[in-house]
Amino acid sequence: MSKFYVLYEHSAGFALFRVAEFEELATFLPQVEESVTDLQRFNSVVALIAFQPFKSAVVALENINAISEGILPEDLNLFLEGALPKRKKRGKCTLGVLDPKLGAAISEALEIQCSHTGAVPEILRGVRHHFHALIKGLTLKACSVAQLGLGHSYSRARVKFNVHRVDNMIIQSIALLDQLDKDVNTFSMRIREWYSYHFPELINIVPENHLYTKCAEFIKDRKTLSEESVEPLTAILGDSEKAQAIIDASKMSMGMDISPVDLINIQMFAGRVVALSNYRKQISEYLHTKMQSVAPNLTTLVGDQVGARLISKAGSLTSLAKYPASTLQILGAEKALFRALKTRSNTPKYGLLYHSTFIGRAGLKNKGRISRYLANKCSIASRIDCFSENQSSIFGEKLRQQVEDRLKFYETGDIPKKNIEVMKEALEELQQTVEAEASAKKKKKKKKKKEQEAMDED
């Protein structure tokens, strides 16, 4: 008669149970499902053979990490070797497990048949439900504490990453940059309307929002402007002629007089808008630096903002790397795509890639072709950035040159290099760079050793 065992991995340790009359149980699966919640009926079916608690939280985490990847940990191997019958008698034994990958690893290591189908999931559900009652000395509270502690440790270990390659920060930065652009534009229009009551001629002289706001903050009351104000206005505008034009216009302005309180409020608001504009520049620089460290090849190919928007739309750099080039090409044009599919009209040629300089430079007939080619290169660049160990922009530069050559081909008919030749060149350059860096590190180490030896001798 064959014996049936079930293995249950808990946060407190490993437990092995023997199941009585398993063949009969398998034929009455609905009755098994009903009896799972009743401890008395469940105890008549399942009996504890052995329980091995984890020595520490670190050991528990190591074991759960191995099990989650389908690897048989050493602790579990020793536990099963001692708890199960001897190898000669295991031919008639079956071990029930929840994970088929772990089952395959156990079968290979311990020469025992493993099963994860039939009544096994229901029996393990019952074991999970009554585990604290089946193990002597284990309380429900202790089980909950162990589960919570191991759950936190496991989650923390799973989300560990290189802090210099975090694409979450890129997603937040590009979202903030877009929001700042909208806010700065809205606030600038408010300043223009508000300050135009006092000095309407300034809009015609300084049409740019950022410079207009700076001028409004500096001028305050137009009547206070004099020839001495030309120099600071020139510093703001970078144009002495415009500065002089502002001075001349202030003397003949058609604007109404405004009370000092109103001017103070306008000045305070203008100061806030200028500060927001400056902060937007800082965020833009931060995004550029972050993109260079996370996705240098994609940044070199399409620029930091287009690259960041692609990553943001995909959700992460890994998700973007998994996308085919055809999906990447129309990323950001989902509404147009579904509308085209619904109406059976032409599908969109590009989405976010439209903001790339290559699309603008291409002729009207070649926009779709260059968009498809650029999407292909972006897909390659994102995969290199995501999965390569050595971060370098060499591939990005080569891919960018390929797109440039393709544009020339559409215009003049000059045949560009084949992709395989370009990739070989890039690999050779990368190899040379890595070797140069390695030799530089060795030289630094030797130099440090010599300096240390010299200091020790002194």
Short mmCIF file of C-alpha atoms in Angstrom, two decimals:
data_model
loop_
_atom_site.label_atom_id
_atom_site.label_comp_id
_atom_site.label_asym_id
_atom_site.label_seq_id
_atom_site.Cartn_x
_atom_site.Cartn_y
_atom_site.Cartn_z
CA MET A 1 0.00 0.00 0.00
CA SER A 2 1.43 3.40 -0.96
CA LYS A 3 2.03 6.06 1.65
CA PHE A 4 1.19 9.70 1.04
CA TYR A 5 2.91 12.67 2.73
CA VAL A 6 2.45 16.42 2.36
CA LEU A 7 5.14 19.05 2.88
CA TYR A 8 4.12 22.43 4.27
CA GLU A 9 6.54 25.37 4.34
CA HIS A 10 5.58 27.85 7.08
CA SER A 11 7.33 31.03 8.23
CA ALA A 12 8.06 29.20 11.51
CA GLY A 13 9.63 26.13 9.87
CA PHE A 14 9.11 23.01 7.73
CA ALA A 15 6.42 20.45 8.60
CA LEU A 16 5.78 16.97 7.16
CA PHE A 17 2.35 15.35 7.52
CA ARG A 18 1.10 11.88 6.62
CA VAL A 19 -2.31 11.64 4.92
CA ALA A 20 -4.44 8.61 5.71
CA GLU A 21 -6.42 6.92 2.91
CA PHE A 22 -5.38 9.44 0.26
CA GLU A 23 -6.74 7.43 -2.68
CA GLU A 24 -10.22 7.46 -1.15
CA LEU A 25 -9.90 11.17 -0.36
CA ALA A 26 -9.00 11.96 -3.96
CA THR A 27 -12.28 10.39 -5.17
CA PHE A 28 -14.36 12.44 -2.70
CA LEU A 29 -12.85 15.89 -3.35
CA PRO A 30 -16.05 17.92 -2.55
CA GLN A 31 -16.30 16.21 0.88
CA VAL A 32 -12.61 16.98 1.50
CA GLU A 33 -13.22 20.65 0.70
CA GLU A 34 -16.08 20.76 3.24
CA SER A 35 -14.08 18.98 6.00
CA VAL A 36 -11.03 21.28 5.68
CA THR A 37 -12.47 23.88 8.09
CA ASP A 38 -13.46 21.27 10.73
CA LEU A 39 -10.39 20.52 12.91
CA GLN A 40 -11.78 17.30 14.41
CA ARG A 41 -12.55 15.75 11.01
CA PHE A 42 -9.29 17.06 9.55
CA ASN A 43 -7.23 15.54 12.41
CA SER A 44 -8.55 12.09 11.54
CA VAL A 45 -7.09 12.46 8.03
CA VAL A 46 -3.76 14.26 8.66
CA ALA A 47 -1.05 13.33 11.20
CA LEU A 48 2.17 15.25 11.94
CA ILE A 49 5.34 13.26 11.20
CA ALA A 50 8.04 15.90 11.83
CA PHE A 51 8.48 19.64 12.35
CA GLN A 52 11.74 21.57 12.04
CA PRO A 53 11.59 25.21 13.21
CA PHE A 54 13.91 27.83 11.70
CA LYS A 55 16.83 28.83 13.94
CA SER A 56 16.61 32.52 13.05
CA ALA A 57 14.87 35.03 10.78
CA VAL A 58 17.94 35.08 8.50
CA VAL A 59 17.76 31.29 8.00
CA ALA A 60 14.01 31.55 7.29
CA LEU A 61 14.62 34.25 4.65
CA GLU A 62 17.39 32.22 2.96
CA ASN A 63 15.12 29.15 2.76
CA ILE A 64 12.08 31.04 1.47
CA ASN A 65 14.20 32.78 -1.20
CA ALA A 66 15.48 29.42 -2.43
CA ILE A 67 11.99 27.85 -2.41
CA SER A 68 10.47 30.81 -4.31
CA GLU A 69 13.01 30.19 -7.10
CA GLY A 70 12.29 26.45 -7.21
CA ILE A 71 15.62 25.49 -5.57
CA LEU A 72 15.79 22.84 -2.84
CA PRO A 73 17.49 24.43 0.23
CA GLU A 74 20.02 22.39 2.21
CA ASP A 75 17.94 22.60 5.43
CA LEU A 76 14.84 21.20 3.69
CA ASN A 77 16.91 18.48 2.02
CA LEU A 78 18.28 17.26 5.38
CA PHE A 79 14.84 17.53 7.03
CA LEU A 80 13.13 15.40 4.35
CA GLU A 81 16.02 12.92 4.26
CA GLY A 82 15.55 12.25 7.97
CA ALA A 83 11.72 12.41 8.13
CA LEU A 84 10.81 10.36 5.04
CA PRO A 85 11.27 6.57 4.83
CA LYS A 86 14.62 5.20 3.63
CA ARG A 87 15.45 5.48 -0.09
CA LYS A 88 14.68 1.76 -0.75
CA LYS A 89 11.09 2.17 0.49
CA ARG A 90 10.42 5.51 -1.25
CA GLY A 91 9.20 3.82 -4.43
CA LYS A 92 5.77 3.36 -2.83
CA CYS A 93 5.69 6.86 -1.32
CA THR A 94 4.31 10.09 -2.74
CA LEU A 95 5.02 13.61 -1.46
CA GLY A 96 2.44 16.35 -1.94
CA VAL A 97 3.83 19.87 -2.52
CA LEU A 98 2.23 23.17 -3.50
CA ASP A 99 4.93 24.39 -5.94
CA PRO A 100 5.60 22.14 -8.98
CA LYS A 101 9.13 23.58 -9.43
CA LEU A 102 10.04 22.66 -5.85
CA GLY A 103 8.45 19.25 -6.41
CA ALA A 104 10.70 18.63 -9.42
CA ALA A 105 13.80 19.62 -7.39
CA ILE A 106 12.79 17.28 -4.51
CA SER A 107 12.10 14.38 -6.91
CA GLU A 108 15.54 14.78 -8.47
CA ALA A 109 17.41 15.06 -5.15
CA LEU A 110 15.52 12.53 -2.95
CA GLU A 111 14.20 10.04 -5.54
CA ILE A 112 10.56 10.34 -4.42
CA GLN A 113 7.47 10.93 -6.52
CA CYS A 114 5.94 14.40 -5.98
CA SER A 115 2.40 15.58 -6.70
CA HIS A 116 0.77 19.01 -6.68
CA THR A 117 -2.65 18.20 -8.16
CA GLY A 118 -5.88 16.49 -7.05
CA ALA A 119 -6.63 16.71 -3.32
CA VAL A 120 -3.12 18.06 -2.45
CA PRO A 121 -4.05 21.80 -2.63
CA GLU A 122 -7.15 21.20 -0.42
CA ILE A 123 -5.17 19.23 2.18
CA LEU A 124 -2.48 21.94 2.28
CA ARG A 125 -5.23 24.56 2.62
CA GLY A 126 -6.47 22.67 5.68
CA VAL A 127 -2.92 22.44 7.09
CA ARG A 128 -2.48 26.20 6.60
CA HIS A 129 -5.83 26.86 8.33
CA HIS A 130 -5.14 24.63 11.37
CA PHE A 131 -1.33 24.82 11.49
CA HIS A 132 -1.13 26.45 14.95
CA ALA A 133 -3.36 23.66 16.35
CA LEU A 134 -1.43 20.82 14.66
CA ILE A 135 1.98 21.86 16.09
CA LYS A 136 2.42 21.60 19.88
CA GLY A 137 3.58 24.81 21.59
CA LEU A 138 2.74 27.03 18.59
CA THR A 139 0.08 29.70 19.08
CA LEU A 140 -1.92 31.66 16.53
CA LYS A 141 -0.24 34.90 17.68
CA ALA A 142 3.26 33.40 17.26
CA CYS A 143 2.28 32.25 13.74
CA SER A 144 1.07 35.74 12.81
CA VAL A 145 4.25 37.39 14.13
CA ALA A 146 6.47 34.95 12.22
CA GLN A 147 4.47 35.45 9.00
CA LEU A 148 4.56 39.25 9.31
CA GLY A 149 8.31 39.34 10.05
CA LEU A 150 9.23 36.97 7.21
CA GLY A 151 6.82 38.74 4.83
CA HIS A 152 8.52 42.10 5.46
CA SER A 153 12.02 40.61 5.14
CA TYR A 154 11.13 38.75 1.93
CA SER A 155 9.53 41.84 0.33
CA ARG A 156 12.50 44.00 1.31
CA ALA A 157 14.93 41.51 -0.21
CA ARG A 158 12.89 41.22 -3.43
CA VAL A 159 12.81 44.98 -4.08
CA LYS A 160 16.51 45.59 -3.42
CA PHE A 161 18.10 47.40 -6.36
CA ASN A 162 20.98 49.57 -7.40
CA VAL A 163 20.13 53.06 -6.13
CA HIS A 164 21.94 54.63 -9.09
CA ARG A 165 19.67 52.83 -11.57
CA VAL A 166 16.23 53.65 -10.18
CA ASP A 167 13.77 54.42 -12.95
CA ASN A 168 11.01 55.37 -10.45
CA MET A 169 12.74 58.71 -9.92
CA ILE A 170 12.71 59.33 -13.68
CA ILE A 171 8.96 58.67 -13.87
CA GLN A 172 8.29 61.11 -11.02
CA SER A 173 10.70 63.73 -12.42
CA ILE A 174 9.17 63.83 -15.91
CA ALA A 175 5.65 64.00 -14.41
CA LEU A 176 6.78 66.91 -12.20
CA LEU A 177 8.45 68.62 -15.17
CA ASP A 178 5.24 68.45 -17.23
CA GLN A 179 3.21 69.76 -14.30
CA LEU A 180 5.67 72.63 -13.72
CA ASP A 181 5.48 73.60 -17.42
CA LYS A 182 1.69 73.87 -17.19
CA ASP A 183 1.78 75.78 -13.89
CA VAL A 184 4.52 78.21 -14.97
CA ASN A 185 2.63 78.98 -18.21
CA THR A 186 -0.66 79.52 -16.34
CA PHE A 187 0.97 81.75 -13.71
CA SER A 188 2.90 83.71 -16.35
CA MET A 189 -0.34 84.47 -18.21
CA ARG A 190 -1.87 85.67 -14.94
CA ILE A 191 1.12 87.99 -14.33
CA ARG A 192 0.88 89.36 -17.88
CA GLU A 193 -2.82 90.15 -17.46
CA TRP A 194 -2.37 91.59 -13.96
CA TYR A 195 0.69 93.74 -14.68
CA SER A 196 -0.69 94.93 -18.06
CA TYR A 197 -3.14 97.16 -16.22
CA HIS A 198 -0.13 99.16 -15.03
CA PHE A 199 2.39 98.74 -17.90
CA PRO A 200 0.65 97.37 -21.07
CA GLU A 201 3.56 98.21 -23.44
CA LEU A 202 5.90 95.69 -21.73
CA ILE A 203 4.19 92.68 -23.44
CA ASN A 204 5.17 93.93 -26.92
CA ILE A 205 8.80 94.56 -25.90
CA VAL A 206 9.27 91.32 -23.89
CA PRO A 207 6.92 88.60 -25.28
CA GLU A 208 8.70 85.67 -23.53
CA ASN A 209 6.92 84.61 -20.31
CA HIS A 210 9.95 83.96 -18.10
CA LEU A 211 11.73 87.22 -19.00
CA TYR A 212 8.46 89.19 -18.72
CA THR A 213 7.95 87.87 -15.16
CA LYS A 214 11.54 88.79 -14.21
CA CYS A 215 11.07 92.31 -15.62
CA ALA A 216 7.77 92.77 -13.77
CA GLU A 217 9.43 91.67 -10.51
CA PHE A 218 12.29 94.16 -11.04
CA ILE A 219 10.34 97.19 -12.39
CA LYS A 220 7.46 97.31 -9.86
CA ASP A 221 6.22 100.88 -10.40
CA ARG A 222 7.07 102.01 -13.94
CA LYS A 223 7.46 105.64 -12.73
CA THR A 224 10.57 104.68 -10.72
CA LEU A 225 12.46 103.63 -13.89
CA SER A 226 15.37 105.86 -14.91
CA GLU A 227 18.53 105.70 -17.01
CA GLU A 228 20.22 103.91 -14.11
CA SER A 229 17.79 100.99 -14.57
CA VAL A 230 19.19 100.19 -18.05
CA GLU A 231 22.11 98.13 -16.73
CA PRO A 232 20.08 95.76 -14.44
CA LEU A 233 17.42 95.37 -17.17
CA THR A 234 20.17 94.51 -19.69
CA ALA A 235 21.44 91.85 -17.24
CA ILE A 236 17.93 90.34 -17.12
CA LEU A 237 17.16 90.53 -20.86
CA GLY A 238 20.67 90.25 -22.32
CA ASP A 239 19.80 93.03 -24.76
CA SER A 240 20.56 96.73 -24.13
CA GLU A 241 18.23 97.90 -26.92
CA LYS A 242 15.23 96.20 -25.32
CA ALA A 243 16.22 97.60 -21.92
CA GLN A 244 16.29 101.13 -23.37
CA ALA A 245 12.95 100.51 -25.12
CA ILE A 246 11.39 99.61 -21.74
CA ILE A 247 12.71 102.88 -20.21
CA ASP A 248 11.31 104.91 -23.13
CA ALA A 249 7.93 103.11 -23.04
CA SER A 250 7.59 103.66 -19.27
CA LYS A 251 7.69 107.44 -19.80
CA MET A 252 4.80 107.40 -22.32
CA SER A 253 2.80 104.44 -20.95
CA MET A 254 -1.00 104.35 -21.23
CA GLY A 255 -1.29 102.14 -18.12
CA MET A 256 -3.26 103.08 -15.00
CA ASP A 257 -1.70 103.86 -11.64
CA ILE A 258 -1.72 101.04 -9.09
CA SER A 259 -1.62 101.35 -5.29
CA PRO A 260 1.56 100.22 -3.44
CA VAL A 261 -0.34 97.26 -1.86
CA ASP A 262 -1.35 95.92 -5.30
CA LEU A 263 2.21 96.34 -6.59
CA ILE A 264 3.59 94.44 -3.58
CA ASN A 265 1.22 91.53 -4.31
CA ILE A 266 2.16 91.51 -8.02
CA GLN A 267 5.86 91.57 -7.09
CA MET A 268 5.44 88.67 -4.58
CA PHE A 269 3.55 86.59 -7.16
CA ALA A 270 6.14 87.35 -9.84
CA GLY A 271 8.89 86.25 -7.42
CA ARG A 272 7.12 82.92 -6.88
CA VAL A 273 6.79 82.36 -10.63
CA VAL A 274 10.49 83.16 -11.20
CA ALA A 275 11.43 80.74 -8.39
CA LEU A 276 9.25 78.04 -10.02
CA SER A 277 10.95 78.64 -13.39
CA ASN A 278 14.39 78.29 -11.76
CA TYR A 279 13.28 75.12 -10.00
CA ARG A 280 12.06 73.76 -13.35
CA LYS A 281 15.59 74.23 -14.74
CA GLN A 282 17.04 72.35 -11.76
CA ILE A 283 14.58 69.47 -12.26
CA SER A 284 15.49 69.38 -15.96
CA GLU A 285 19.21 69.09 -15.09
CA TYR A 286 18.45 66.43 -12.47
CA LEU A 287 16.44 64.45 -15.04
CA HIS A 288 19.29 64.68 -17.56
CA THR A 289 21.80 63.38 -14.96
CA LYS A 290 19.44 60.59 -13.88
CA MET A 291 18.76 59.50 -17.46
CA GLN A 292 22.51 59.41 -18.19
CA SER A 293 23.04 57.00 -15.28
CA VAL A 294 19.91 54.83 -15.79
CA ALA A 295 19.46 54.77 -19.60
CA PRO A 296 22.54 56.34 -21.26
CA ASN A 297 21.97 54.75 -24.68
CA LEU A 298 18.29 55.70 -24.89
CA THR A 299 19.18 59.25 -23.78
CA THR A 300 21.90 59.56 -26.44
CA LEU A 301 19.50 58.27 -29.09
CA VAL A 302 16.32 60.33 -28.48
CA GLY A 303 17.18 62.78 -25.70
CA ASP A 304 16.47 62.72 -21.99
CA GLN A 305 12.87 64.03 -22.06
CA VAL A 306 11.58 61.75 -24.85
CA GLY A 307 13.38 58.79 -23.23
CA ALA A 308 11.93 59.64 -19.81
CA ARG A 309 8.41 59.91 -21.26
CA LEU A 310 8.78 56.49 -22.90
CA ILE A 311 9.90 54.95 -19.58
CA SER A 312 7.06 56.72 -17.74
CA LYS A 313 4.45 55.50 -20.24
CA ALA A 314 5.75 51.92 -20.10
CA GLY A 315 5.85 51.98 -16.27
CA SER A 316 9.53 51.06 -15.93
CA LEU A 317 12.69 50.58 -18.00
CA THR A 318 12.26 46.79 -17.74
CA SER A 319 8.71 47.01 -19.13
CA LEU A 320 9.93 49.25 -21.96
CA ALA A 321 12.72 46.78 -22.76
CA LYS A 322 10.15 43.96 -23.04
CA TYR A 323 7.99 45.88 -25.52
CA PRO A 324 8.36 45.03 -29.23
CA ALA A 325 9.40 47.90 -31.52
CA SER A 326 5.88 48.08 -33.00
CA THR A 327 4.38 48.79 -29.55
CA LEU A 328 7.09 51.31 -28.71
CA GLN A 329 6.43 53.14 -32.01
CA ILE A 330 2.82 54.01 -31.11
CA LEU A 331 3.35 54.35 -27.34
CA GLY A 332 1.39 57.43 -26.30
CA ALA A 333 -1.06 57.26 -29.24
CA GLU A 334 -3.41 54.62 -27.80
CA LYS A 335 -6.57 56.69 -28.31
CA ALA A 336 -5.77 57.30 -31.97
CA LEU A 337 -4.93 53.61 -32.44
CA PHE A 338 -8.21 52.31 -31.00
CA ARG A 339 -10.18 54.98 -32.86
CA ALA A 340 -8.49 53.87 -36.11
CA LEU A 341 -9.21 50.20 -35.39
CA LYS A 342 -12.83 51.02 -34.59
CA THR A 343 -13.40 53.11 -37.72
CA ARG A 344 -11.11 50.88 -39.88
CA SER A 345 -9.03 53.89 -40.90
CA ASN A 346 -5.23 54.30 -41.01
CA THR A 347 -3.46 53.57 -37.73
CA PRO A 348 -1.12 56.22 -36.21
CA LYS A 349 2.53 56.23 -37.37
CA TYR A 350 4.02 57.50 -34.10
CA GLY A 351 3.22 58.40 -30.51
CA LEU A 352 5.71 59.92 -28.09
CA LEU A 353 8.48 59.44 -30.67
CA TYR A 354 6.98 62.35 -32.64
CA HIS A 355 8.80 64.73 -30.22
CA SER A 356 12.16 63.33 -31.38
CA THR A 357 14.16 65.60 -33.70
CA PHE A 358 14.46 62.82 -36.31
CA ILE A 359 10.70 62.81 -37.07
CA GLY A 360 10.68 66.60 -37.58
CA ARG A 361 13.67 66.46 -39.92
CA ALA A 362 12.22 63.68 -42.10
CA GLY A 363 10.17 64.49 -45.19
CA LEU A 364 6.40 64.08 -45.14
CA LYS A 365 6.54 60.77 -47.06
CA ASN A 366 9.33 59.38 -44.86
CA LYS A 367 7.93 60.24 -41.40
CA GLY A 368 6.31 56.81 -40.97
CA ARG A 369 9.40 54.98 -42.22
CA ILE A 370 11.83 56.86 -39.97
CA SER A 371 9.43 56.46 -37.03
CA ARG A 372 9.44 52.67 -37.51
CA TYR A 373 13.23 52.62 -37.83
CA LEU A 374 13.70 54.87 -34.77
CA ALA A 375 11.34 52.67 -32.69
CA ASN A 376 13.46 49.66 -33.64
CA LYS A 377 16.66 51.40 -32.45
CA CYS A 378 14.95 52.65 -29.26
CA SER A 379 13.91 49.08 -28.48
CA ILE A 380 17.54 47.90 -28.86
CA ALA A 381 18.86 50.82 -26.75
CA SER A 382 16.36 50.21 -23.91
CA ARG A 383 17.27 46.50 -23.78
CA ILE A 384 20.98 47.27 -23.64
CA ASP A 385 20.39 49.84 -20.86
CA CYS A 386 18.17 47.47 -18.89
CA PHE A 387 20.18 44.25 -19.06
CA SER A 388 23.83 45.24 -19.58
CA GLU A 389 26.20 45.27 -16.62
CA ASN A 390 28.59 47.91 -18.00
CA GLN A 391 26.81 51.25 -18.39
CA SER A 392 28.05 53.09 -21.48
CA SER A 393 26.60 55.37 -24.17
CA ILE A 394 28.67 53.80 -26.98
CA PHE A 395 25.73 51.79 -28.36
CA GLY A 396 23.50 54.88 -28.18
CA GLU A 397 25.97 56.91 -30.24
CA LYS A 398 26.19 54.16 -32.86
CA LEU A 399 22.41 53.75 -33.00
CA ARG A 400 21.97 57.52 -33.35
CA GLN A 401 24.46 57.54 -36.24
CA GLN A 402 22.48 54.73 -37.87
CA VAL A 403 19.29 56.81 -37.72
CA GLU A 404 21.21 59.81 -39.18
CA ASP A 405 22.51 57.59 -42.01
CA ARG A 406 18.99 56.30 -42.65
CA LEU A 407 17.71 59.89 -42.97
CA LYS A 408 20.47 60.58 -45.51
CA PHE A 409 19.54 57.39 -47.37
CA TYR A 410 15.94 58.61 -47.73
CA GLU A 411 17.15 61.97 -49.03
CA THR A 412 20.18 61.10 -51.18
CA GLY A 413 20.08 57.31 -51.64
CA ASP A 414 23.50 56.68 -49.93
CA ILE A 415 23.40 53.10 -48.64
CA PRO A 416 24.13 52.97 -44.87
CA LYS A 417 26.21 50.34 -43.03
CA LYS A 418 24.61 47.04 -42.05
CA ASN A 419 23.42 46.70 -38.46
CA ILE A 420 25.71 43.73 -37.71
CA GLU A 421 28.80 45.73 -38.73
CA VAL A 422 27.81 48.68 -36.54
CA MET A 423 27.14 46.42 -33.54
CA LYS A 424 30.53 44.73 -33.97
CA GLU A 425 32.24 48.14 -33.96
CA ALA A 426 30.31 49.14 -30.82
CA LEU A 427 31.26 45.89 -29.04
CA GLU A 428 34.94 46.40 -29.89
CA GLU A 429 34.85 49.99 -28.61
CA LEU A 430 33.11 48.86 -25.42
CA GLN A 431 35.70 46.14 -24.87
CA GLN A 432 38.52 48.66 -25.27
CA THR A 433 36.82 51.05 -22.82
CA VAL A 434 36.35 48.28 -20.22
CA GLU A 435 39.99 47.20 -20.56
CA ALA A 436 41.20 50.82 -20.26
CA GLU A 437 39.11 51.30 -17.09
CA ALA A 438 40.42 48.04 -15.60
CA SER A 439 44.06 49.03 -16.27
CA ALA A 440 43.44 52.50 -14.79
CA LYS A 441 42.04 50.88 -11.62
CA LYS A 442 45.07 48.60 -11.35
CA LYS A 443 47.42 51.58 -11.67
CA LYS A 444 45.50 53.44 -8.94
CA LYS A 445 45.73 50.42 -6.63
CA LYS A 446 49.49 50.10 -7.23
CA LYS A 447 49.94 53.81 -6.60
CA LYS A 448 47.98 53.60 -3.34
CA LYS A 449 50.03 50.58 -2.22
CA LYS A 450 53.29 52.41 -2.91
CA GLU A 451 52.08 55.48 -1.01
CA GLN A 452 50.97 53.28 1.90
CA GLU A 453 54.32 51.48 1.97
CA ALA A 454 56.15 54.81 1.89
CA MET A 455 54.07 56.08 4.83
CA ASP A 456 54.71 52.87 6.80
CA GLU A 457 58.48 53.21 6.26
CA ASP A 458 58.38 56.84 7.51
#
